[in-house]
Amino acid sequence: MTNLQRKEVWEKTNRWNDNIVDIWFKTKLKDDTEVGLGWSHEEPIVNMMHQFIRSYKDLPVSVYQFQNKMRNELRAKSGIMRGREFVMKDMYSFHATKEDLEEYYHKVMEAYKQCYRRLGVGDDTYVTFASGGAFTKFSHEFQTICDAGEDYIYLHRGKNIAVNEEVLDDAVKELGIDRSELERVKTAEVGNIFNFGTQKSEEMRLVFTDAEGVEQYAYMGSYGIGITRVMGVIVEKFADDKGLVWPENIAPAKVYLVQIGSQSRATADELYQKLQSAGIETIYDDRDERPGVK
């Protein structure tokens, strides 16, 4: 979806209002048309789906993108840990029933857990009960324990429950857990998912005809992984005094092979061929440069 966002699309849900969403970058085109730079894409996605959803037979459907987001963060800091421009993998799903959305929502939750496991931070990443902010009343965040983070969550390790500090009292009451059993840890948010129900569809009149020919509002979920944020978290957690340490799944290659000096070329070439034959992904640095450059 485009980063240039039309004012009238967001006015339908009142999220153009700076009192509701205070992180807009807004500007004007040459013809004085006011536009915003996309901080999220729920509204334009719903607007687009009017072209594709007519009947219950068109559902369920999900769409995703990798896209730069722009947020006028007051506390932008720590490089890619909290930037005003960042890359996000976001996805939006539409369903005919509440039950179908909830089933899909939990499938995405499990898929995201698997993503973080493969990124190397799965053991320290928790699905966390949180405020929905400008999205919904409540949401689920993926929070990774990290000293460089700026959130605090409360963990009940025995029940595998995590609660963001900002909703602690409400969540303790709703979940029926003993506050004294919770452990406070510092974390960084690396993803989130939201169950909108029919809220967006009602606000923007996204309807479909059910099997009885009756118009119904579509149910919607929103899901996002902060690509640049999780990269920063991985760096903070694994870097050592020698520099970056990437988990194997996301390292640029399994092996970095550097060839230095003319006498070593034959040996380095032979080793490279052996690595290639064994199917081991290798970056072979045979540039005609001094060792310090390499």
Short mmCIF file of N, CA, C and O in Angstrom, two decimals, residues 48-163:
data_model
loop_
_atom_site.label_atom_id
_atom_site.label_comp_id
_atom_site.label_asym_id
_atom_site.label_seq_id
_atom_site.Cartn_x
_atom_site.Cartn_y
_atom_site.Cartn_z
N MET A 48 -9.65 -0.86 0.21
CA MET A 48 -9.33 -1.66 -0.98
C MET A 48 -10.21 -2.91 -1.07
O MET A 48 -10.64 -3.31 -2.15
N MET A 49 -10.49 -3.53 0.10
CA MET A 49 -11.21 -4.80 0.09
C MET A 49 -12.67 -4.67 -0.34
O MET A 49 -13.32 -5.67 -0.64
N HIS A 50 -13.19 -3.44 -0.42
CA HIS A 50 -14.52 -3.25 -1.00
C HIS A 50 -14.59 -3.80 -2.43
O HIS A 50 -15.65 -4.20 -2.89
N GLN A 51 -13.43 -3.80 -3.10
CA GLN A 51 -13.40 -4.28 -4.49
C GLN A 51 -13.38 -5.81 -4.59
O GLN A 51 -13.63 -6.36 -5.66
N PHE A 52 -13.08 -6.48 -3.47
CA PHE A 52 -12.84 -7.92 -3.54
C PHE A 52 -13.80 -8.76 -2.70
O PHE A 52 -13.87 -9.96 -2.87
N ILE A 53 -14.49 -8.14 -1.76
CA ILE A 53 -15.40 -8.89 -0.89
C ILE A 53 -16.84 -8.51 -1.20
O ILE A 53 -17.25 -7.36 -1.01
N ARG A 54 -17.60 -9.46 -1.69
CA ARG A 54 -19.01 -9.25 -2.01
C ARG A 54 -19.89 -10.30 -1.30
O ARG A 54 -20.96 -9.98 -0.82
N SER A 55 -19.39 -11.53 -1.27
CA SER A 55 -20.16 -12.67 -0.80
C SER A 55 -19.39 -13.44 0.26
O SER A 55 -18.16 -13.31 0.37
N TYR A 56 -20.11 -14.27 1.02
CA TYR A 56 -19.45 -15.15 1.99
C TYR A 56 -18.48 -16.09 1.30
O TYR A 56 -17.53 -16.60 1.91
N LYS A 57 -18.70 -16.32 0.00
CA LYS A 57 -17.80 -17.19 -0.77
C LYS A 57 -16.43 -16.54 -0.99
O LYS A 57 -15.46 -17.23 -1.33
N ASP A 58 -16.34 -15.23 -0.79
CA ASP A 58 -15.07 -14.52 -0.93
C ASP A 58 -14.23 -14.57 0.34
O ASP A 58 -13.09 -14.07 0.36
N LEU A 59 -14.79 -15.16 1.38
CA LEU A 59 -14.14 -15.18 2.69
C LEU A 59 -13.81 -16.61 3.11
O LEU A 59 -14.50 -17.54 2.71
N PRO A 60 -12.78 -16.81 3.94
CA PRO A 60 -11.88 -15.79 4.47
C PRO A 60 -10.81 -15.41 3.46
O PRO A 60 -10.56 -16.14 2.49
N VAL A 61 -10.18 -14.27 3.69
CA VAL A 61 -9.09 -13.81 2.84
C VAL A 61 -8.11 -13.03 3.70
O VAL A 61 -8.50 -12.37 4.66
N SER A 62 -6.83 -13.17 3.38
CA SER A 62 -5.81 -12.38 4.09
C SER A 62 -4.84 -11.79 3.08
O SER A 62 -4.57 -12.40 2.04
N VAL A 63 -4.35 -10.61 3.40
CA VAL A 63 -3.39 -9.92 2.53
C VAL A 63 -2.24 -9.43 3.40
O VAL A 63 -2.43 -9.10 4.56
N TYR A 64 -1.04 -9.41 2.82
CA TYR A 64 0.10 -8.97 3.62
C TYR A 64 1.04 -8.14 2.77
O TYR A 64 0.96 -8.12 1.54
N GLN A 65 1.96 -7.45 3.45
CA GLN A 65 2.96 -6.64 2.77
C GLN A 65 4.19 -6.47 3.66
O GLN A 65 4.13 -6.66 4.87
N PHE A 66 5.31 -6.14 3.04
CA PHE A 66 6.48 -5.62 3.75
C PHE A 66 6.57 -4.17 3.34
O PHE A 66 6.68 -3.87 2.15
N GLN A 67 6.52 -3.24 4.31
CA GLN A 67 6.36 -1.84 3.96
C GLN A 67 7.03 -0.95 4.99
O GLN A 67 7.04 -1.26 6.18
N ASN A 68 7.58 0.16 4.50
CA ASN A 68 8.08 1.18 5.41
C ASN A 68 6.91 1.90 6.07
O ASN A 68 5.92 2.22 5.41
N LYS A 69 7.02 2.13 7.37
CA LYS A 69 6.02 2.89 8.11
C LYS A 69 6.68 4.17 8.61
O LYS A 69 7.89 4.20 8.88
N MET A 70 5.86 5.21 8.79
CA MET A 70 6.36 6.50 9.26
C MET A 70 5.56 6.93 10.49
O MET A 70 4.33 7.11 10.39
N ARG A 71 6.22 7.04 11.62
CA ARG A 71 5.53 7.46 12.84
C ARG A 71 6.31 8.60 13.50
O ARG A 71 7.51 8.49 13.73
N ASN A 72 5.61 9.66 13.80
CA ASN A 72 6.22 10.85 14.38
C ASN A 72 6.41 10.64 15.89
O ASN A 72 5.76 11.27 16.71
N GLU A 73 7.31 9.72 16.20
CA GLU A 73 7.54 9.32 17.58
C GLU A 73 8.20 10.44 18.38
O GLU A 73 9.22 11.00 17.95
N LEU A 74 7.67 10.74 19.53
CA LEU A 74 8.27 11.72 20.40
C LEU A 74 9.58 11.19 20.98
O LEU A 74 10.53 11.93 21.20
N ARG A 75 9.63 9.87 21.21
CA ARG A 75 10.78 9.26 21.89
C ARG A 75 11.65 8.44 20.95
O ARG A 75 12.23 7.44 21.36
N ALA A 76 11.74 8.84 19.69
CA ALA A 76 12.60 8.10 18.77
C ALA A 76 14.03 8.07 19.31
O ALA A 76 14.58 9.10 19.67
N LYS A 77 14.60 6.87 19.40
CA LYS A 77 15.94 6.74 19.98
C LYS A 77 16.51 5.38 19.64
O LYS A 77 15.84 4.53 19.05
N SER A 78 17.77 5.19 20.01
CA SER A 78 18.44 3.89 19.91
C SER A 78 18.41 3.32 18.50
O SER A 78 18.23 2.12 18.31
N GLY A 79 18.61 4.19 17.51
CA GLY A 79 18.69 3.72 16.13
C GLY A 79 17.44 2.99 15.69
O GLY A 79 16.33 3.52 15.79
N ILE A 80 17.59 1.74 15.24
CA ILE A 80 16.44 1.00 14.72
C ILE A 80 15.58 0.39 15.81
O ILE A 80 14.54 -0.21 15.52
N MET A 81 15.95 0.55 17.08
CA MET A 81 15.11 0.03 18.16
C MET A 81 13.79 0.81 18.24
O MET A 81 12.74 0.26 18.52
N ARG A 82 13.84 2.11 18.05
CA ARG A 82 12.63 2.92 17.99
C ARG A 82 12.88 4.08 17.04
O ARG A 82 13.39 5.12 17.44
N GLY A 83 12.53 3.87 15.77
CA GLY A 83 12.77 4.89 14.75
C GLY A 83 11.47 5.50 14.25
O GLY A 83 10.39 4.95 14.43
N ARG A 84 11.61 6.65 13.62
CA ARG A 84 10.44 7.30 13.02
C ARG A 84 10.11 6.68 11.66
O ARG A 84 9.01 6.84 11.16
N GLU A 85 11.07 6.01 11.08
CA GLU A 85 10.83 5.22 9.86
C GLU A 85 11.33 3.81 10.12
O GLU A 85 12.44 3.62 10.62
N PHE A 86 10.51 2.82 9.80
CA PHE A 86 10.90 1.44 10.07
C PHE A 86 10.19 0.51 9.10
O PHE A 86 9.23 0.90 8.42
N VAL A 87 10.67 -0.71 9.02
CA VAL A 87 10.08 -1.71 8.11
C VAL A 87 9.22 -2.67 8.93
O VAL A 87 9.64 -3.14 9.99
N MET A 88 8.03 -2.93 8.43
CA MET A 88 7.13 -3.86 9.11
C MET A 88 6.57 -4.87 8.12
O MET A 88 6.32 -4.56 6.96
N LYS A 89 6.44 -6.11 8.62
CA LYS A 89 5.66 -7.11 7.89
C LYS A 89 4.28 -7.05 8.51
O LYS A 89 4.11 -7.37 9.68
N ASP A 90 3.29 -6.58 7.76
CA ASP A 90 1.94 -6.56 8.32
C ASP A 90 0.98 -7.35 7.45
O ASP A 90 1.18 -7.52 6.25
N MET A 91 -0.05 -7.87 8.10
CA MET A 91 -1.05 -8.70 7.44
C MET A 91 -2.42 -8.37 8.00
O MET A 91 -2.55 -7.97 9.17
N TYR A 92 -3.44 -8.52 7.16
CA TYR A 92 -4.81 -8.21 7.55
C TYR A 92 -5.70 -9.34 7.05
O TYR A 92 -5.59 -9.75 5.89
N SER A 93 -6.57 -9.87 7.92
CA SER A 93 -7.44 -10.96 7.51
C SER A 93 -8.90 -10.58 7.69
O SER A 93 -9.25 -9.80 8.58
N PHE A 94 -9.76 -11.14 6.84
CA PHE A 94 -11.19 -10.84 6.84
C PHE A 94 -11.97 -12.15 6.85
O PHE A 94 -11.64 -13.10 6.13
N HIS A 95 -13.03 -12.18 7.66
CA HIS A 95 -13.75 -13.43 7.92
C HIS A 95 -15.25 -13.20 7.98
O HIS A 95 -15.71 -12.09 8.27
N ALA A 96 -15.98 -14.30 7.76
CA ALA A 96 -17.44 -14.21 7.79
C ALA A 96 -18.01 -14.32 9.19
O ALA A 96 -19.11 -13.85 9.46
N THR A 97 -17.24 -14.95 10.11
CA THR A 97 -17.76 -15.16 11.46
C THR A 97 -16.70 -14.83 12.51
O THR A 97 -15.49 -14.87 12.24
N LYS A 98 -17.18 -14.54 13.71
CA LYS A 98 -16.30 -14.28 14.84
C LYS A 98 -15.43 -15.49 15.13
O LYS A 98 -14.23 -15.37 15.42
N GLU A 99 -16.03 -16.69 15.04
CA GLU A 99 -15.30 -17.92 15.34
C GLU A 99 -14.18 -18.17 14.35
O GLU A 99 -13.08 -18.62 14.72
N ASP A 100 -14.44 -17.88 13.08
CA ASP A 100 -13.42 -18.10 12.06
C ASP A 100 -12.24 -17.16 12.28
O ASP A 100 -11.07 -17.55 12.14
N LEU A 101 -12.53 -15.90 12.62
CA LEU A 101 -11.47 -14.94 12.92
C LEU A 101 -10.64 -15.40 14.12
O LEU A 101 -9.42 -15.37 14.08
N GLU A 102 -11.31 -15.83 15.18
CA GLU A 102 -10.58 -16.24 16.38
C GLU A 102 -9.68 -17.44 16.11
O GLU A 102 -8.56 -17.53 16.61
N GLU A 103 -10.17 -18.37 15.29
CA GLU A 103 -9.35 -19.54 14.94
C GLU A 103 -8.10 -19.11 14.17
O GLU A 103 -6.99 -19.57 14.44
N TYR A 104 -8.30 -18.21 13.20
CA TYR A 104 -7.18 -17.74 12.39
C TYR A 104 -6.21 -16.91 13.23
O TYR A 104 -4.98 -17.03 13.10
N TYR A 105 -6.76 -16.09 14.12
CA TYR A 105 -5.97 -15.24 15.00
C TYR A 105 -4.98 -16.08 15.81
O TYR A 105 -3.80 -15.74 15.93
N HIS A 106 -5.43 -17.20 16.33
CA HIS A 106 -4.56 -18.05 17.12
C HIS A 106 -3.57 -18.83 16.25
O HIS A 106 -2.47 -19.15 16.70
N LYS A 107 -3.95 -19.10 15.02
CA LYS A 107 -3.00 -19.71 14.09
C LYS A 107 -1.84 -18.74 13.80
O LYS A 107 -0.68 -19.14 13.74
N VAL A 108 -2.19 -17.47 13.61
CA VAL A 108 -1.15 -16.46 13.37
C VAL A 108 -0.27 -16.32 14.60
O VAL A 108 0.96 -16.21 14.50
N MET A 109 -0.89 -16.34 15.77
CA MET A 109 -0.12 -16.26 17.02
C MET A 109 0.93 -17.36 17.08
O MET A 109 2.09 -17.12 17.42
N GLU A 110 0.53 -18.60 16.74
CA GLU A 110 1.48 -19.71 16.75
C GLU A 110 2.53 -19.56 15.66
O GLU A 110 3.71 -19.90 15.86
N ALA A 111 2.13 -19.05 14.50
CA ALA A 111 3.09 -18.84 13.41
C ALA A 111 4.13 -17.79 13.80
O ALA A 111 5.33 -17.94 13.50
N TYR A 112 3.68 -16.73 14.47
CA TYR A 112 4.61 -15.70 14.93
C TYR A 112 5.59 -16.26 15.96
O TYR A 112 6.78 -15.95 15.95
N LYS A 113 5.08 -17.08 16.87
CA LYS A 113 5.98 -17.71 17.85
C LYS A 113 7.08 -18.50 17.12
O LYS A 113 8.25 -18.46 17.51
N GLN A 114 6.68 -19.21 16.08
CA GLN A 114 7.64 -19.98 15.31
C GLN A 114 8.65 -19.06 14.62
O GLN A 114 9.85 -19.38 14.54
N CYS A 115 8.18 -17.92 14.12
CA CYS A 115 9.09 -16.94 13.51
C CYS A 115 10.16 -16.52 14.50
O CYS A 115 11.36 -16.51 14.18
N TYR A 116 9.74 -16.16 15.70
CA TYR A 116 10.71 -15.69 16.70
C TYR A 116 11.65 -16.81 17.14
O TYR A 116 12.82 -16.55 17.43
N ARG A 117 11.14 -18.04 17.18
CA ARG A 117 12.03 -19.16 17.48
C ARG A 117 13.11 -19.29 16.41
O ARG A 117 14.29 -19.47 16.71
N ARG A 118 12.71 -19.17 15.16
CA ARG A 118 13.67 -19.30 14.07
C ARG A 118 14.62 -18.11 14.00
O ARG A 118 15.74 -18.22 13.51
N LEU A 119 14.18 -16.95 14.52
CA LEU A 119 15.05 -15.78 14.58
C LEU A 119 16.03 -15.85 15.75
O LEU A 119 16.90 -15.00 15.88
N GLY A 120 15.86 -16.85 16.61
CA GLY A 120 16.79 -17.05 17.69
C GLY A 120 16.40 -16.44 19.02
O GLY A 120 17.16 -16.51 19.99
N VAL A 121 15.21 -15.83 19.09
CA VAL A 121 14.79 -15.17 20.34
C VAL A 121 13.52 -15.79 20.92
O VAL A 121 12.90 -15.21 21.81
N GLY A 122 13.15 -16.95 20.45
CA GLY A 122 11.89 -17.57 20.85
C GLY A 122 11.78 -17.84 22.34
O GLY A 122 10.73 -17.65 22.94
N ASP A 123 12.88 -18.26 22.97
CA ASP A 123 12.83 -18.61 24.40
C ASP A 123 12.59 -17.38 25.28
O ASP A 123 12.13 -17.52 26.42
N ASP A 124 12.94 -16.21 24.78
CA ASP A 124 12.79 -14.97 25.56
C ASP A 124 11.66 -14.08 25.06
O ASP A 124 11.55 -12.92 25.48
N THR A 125 10.82 -14.58 24.15
CA THR A 125 9.74 -13.78 23.60
C THR A 125 8.40 -14.30 24.10
O THR A 125 8.11 -15.50 24.00
N TYR A 126 7.58 -13.40 24.64
CA TYR A 126 6.32 -13.78 25.27
C TYR A 126 5.14 -13.08 24.61
O TYR A 126 5.21 -11.89 24.29
N VAL A 127 4.06 -13.85 24.41
CA VAL A 127 2.80 -13.26 23.98
C VAL A 127 2.24 -12.52 25.19
O VAL A 127 2.00 -13.13 26.24
N THR A 128 2.04 -11.23 25.04
CA THR A 128 1.76 -10.37 26.20
C THR A 128 0.42 -9.66 26.06
O THR A 128 0.14 -9.05 25.03
N PHE A 129 -0.37 -9.74 27.10
CA PHE A 129 -1.65 -9.05 27.17
C PHE A 129 -1.36 -7.55 27.29
O PHE A 129 -0.63 -7.13 28.18
N ALA A 130 -1.93 -6.74 26.39
CA ALA A 130 -1.57 -5.32 26.34
C ALA A 130 -2.75 -4.45 25.94
O ALA A 130 -3.79 -4.93 25.50
N SER A 131 -2.53 -3.15 26.04
CA SER A 131 -3.52 -2.18 25.59
C SER A 131 -3.54 -2.14 24.07
O SER A 131 -2.50 -2.27 23.42
N GLY A 132 -4.72 -1.92 23.50
CA GLY A 132 -4.83 -1.82 22.05
C GLY A 132 -4.49 -0.44 21.52
O GLY A 132 -4.38 -0.22 20.33
N GLY A 133 -4.33 0.55 22.43
CA GLY A 133 -3.99 1.91 22.01
C GLY A 133 -4.98 2.47 21.02
O GLY A 133 -6.19 2.47 21.25
N ALA A 134 -4.46 2.94 19.88
CA ALA A 134 -5.32 3.51 18.84
C ALA A 134 -5.96 2.43 17.98
O ALA A 134 -6.63 2.72 17.00
N PHE A 135 -5.80 1.16 18.35
CA PHE A 135 -6.34 0.06 17.57
C PHE A 135 -7.62 -0.48 18.21
O PHE A 135 -8.72 -0.30 17.72
N THR A 136 -7.48 -1.17 19.32
CA THR A 136 -8.64 -1.73 20.02
C THR A 136 -8.39 -1.56 21.52
O THR A 136 -7.34 -1.10 21.94
N LYS A 137 -9.34 -1.97 22.35
CA LYS A 137 -9.15 -1.84 23.79
C LYS A 137 -7.99 -2.70 24.28
O LYS A 137 -7.16 -2.25 25.06
N PHE A 138 -7.94 -3.95 23.81
CA PHE A 138 -6.85 -4.85 24.20
C PHE A 138 -6.25 -5.50 22.96
O PHE A 138 -6.90 -5.63 21.92
N SER A 139 -5.00 -5.90 23.10
CA SER A 139 -4.32 -6.58 22.00
C SER A 139 -3.33 -7.57 22.60
O SER A 139 -3.21 -7.69 23.82
N HIS A 140 -2.61 -8.26 21.73
CA HIS A 140 -1.51 -9.12 22.17
C HIS A 140 -0.21 -8.59 21.55
O HIS A 140 -0.15 -8.37 20.34
N GLU A 141 0.77 -8.38 22.39
CA GLU A 141 2.09 -7.97 21.91
C GLU A 141 3.04 -9.16 22.02
O GLU A 141 2.84 -10.06 22.84
N PHE A 142 4.08 -9.13 21.20
CA PHE A 142 5.19 -10.07 21.35
C PHE A 142 6.34 -9.28 21.94
O PHE A 142 6.87 -8.37 21.30
N GLN A 143 6.68 -9.60 23.17
CA GLN A 143 7.70 -8.86 23.91
C GLN A 143 8.89 -9.77 24.17
O GLN A 143 8.75 -10.89 24.67
N THR A 144 10.09 -9.27 23.83
CA THR A 144 11.32 -10.02 24.03
C THR A 144 12.12 -9.42 25.18
O THR A 144 12.34 -8.20 25.20
N ILE A 145 12.52 -10.25 26.13
CA ILE A 145 13.33 -9.78 27.25
C ILE A 145 14.62 -9.19 26.70
O ILE A 145 15.37 -9.85 25.97
N CYS A 146 14.88 -7.93 27.04
CA CYS A 146 16.02 -7.22 26.46
C CYS A 146 16.34 -6.01 27.33
O CYS A 146 15.46 -5.17 27.55
N ASP A 147 17.58 -5.89 27.79
CA ASP A 147 17.97 -4.76 28.65
C ASP A 147 17.87 -3.43 27.93
O ASP A 147 17.74 -2.39 28.57
N ALA A 148 17.94 -3.46 26.59
CA ALA A 148 17.87 -2.21 25.82
C ALA A 148 16.43 -1.82 25.50
O ALA A 148 16.20 -0.78 24.87
N GLY A 149 15.47 -2.62 25.94
CA GLY A 149 14.07 -2.31 25.67
C GLY A 149 13.58 -1.16 26.53
O GLY A 149 14.29 -0.66 27.41
N GLU A 150 12.32 -0.75 26.29
CA GLU A 150 11.76 0.35 27.07
C GLU A 150 10.40 0.01 27.65
O GLU A 150 9.70 0.89 28.14
N ASP A 151 10.03 -1.26 27.58
CA ASP A 151 8.78 -1.72 28.19
C ASP A 151 9.10 -2.58 29.41
O ASP A 151 10.20 -3.12 29.54
N TYR A 152 8.10 -2.72 30.27
CA TYR A 152 8.19 -3.67 31.37
C TYR A 152 6.96 -4.56 31.31
O TYR A 152 5.83 -4.08 31.13
N ILE A 153 7.19 -5.86 31.42
CA ILE A 153 6.07 -6.79 31.48
C ILE A 153 6.18 -7.60 32.76
O ILE A 153 7.26 -7.69 33.37
N TYR A 154 5.05 -8.16 33.16
CA TYR A 154 5.00 -8.99 34.36
C TYR A 154 4.74 -10.43 33.94
O TYR A 154 3.74 -10.71 33.27
N LEU A 155 5.65 -11.32 34.32
CA LEU A 155 5.59 -12.72 33.90
C LEU A 155 5.08 -13.61 35.03
O LEU A 155 5.49 -13.47 36.18
N HIS A 156 4.20 -14.53 34.66
CA HIS A 156 3.86 -15.65 35.53
C HIS A 156 4.42 -16.87 34.82
O HIS A 156 3.77 -17.44 33.93
N ARG A 157 5.65 -17.23 35.17
CA ARG A 157 6.34 -18.29 34.42
C ARG A 157 5.62 -19.63 34.52
O ARG A 157 5.59 -20.41 33.57
N GLY A 158 5.02 -19.91 35.67
CA GLY A 158 4.32 -21.18 35.86
C GLY A 158 3.14 -21.34 34.92
O GLY A 158 2.90 -22.42 34.37
N LYS A 159 2.40 -20.26 34.71
CA LYS A 159 1.22 -20.30 33.84
C LYS A 159 1.51 -19.76 32.43
O LYS A 159 0.61 -19.68 31.60
N ASN A 160 2.78 -19.37 32.20
CA ASN A 160 3.19 -18.82 30.90
C ASN A 160 2.29 -17.64 30.49
O ASN A 160 1.82 -17.56 29.36
N ILE A 161 2.06 -16.74 31.45
CA ILE A 161 1.24 -15.56 31.22
C ILE A 161 2.13 -14.33 31.32
O ILE A 161 2.97 -14.23 32.23
N ALA A 162 1.97 -13.39 30.38
CA ALA A 162 2.71 -12.14 30.42
C ALA A 162 1.74 -10.98 30.25
O ALA A 162 0.83 -11.04 29.43
N VAL A 163 1.96 -9.92 31.03
CA VAL A 163 1.07 -8.76 31.01
C VAL A 163 1.91 -7.49 30.92
O VAL A 163 2.88 -7.33 31.68
#
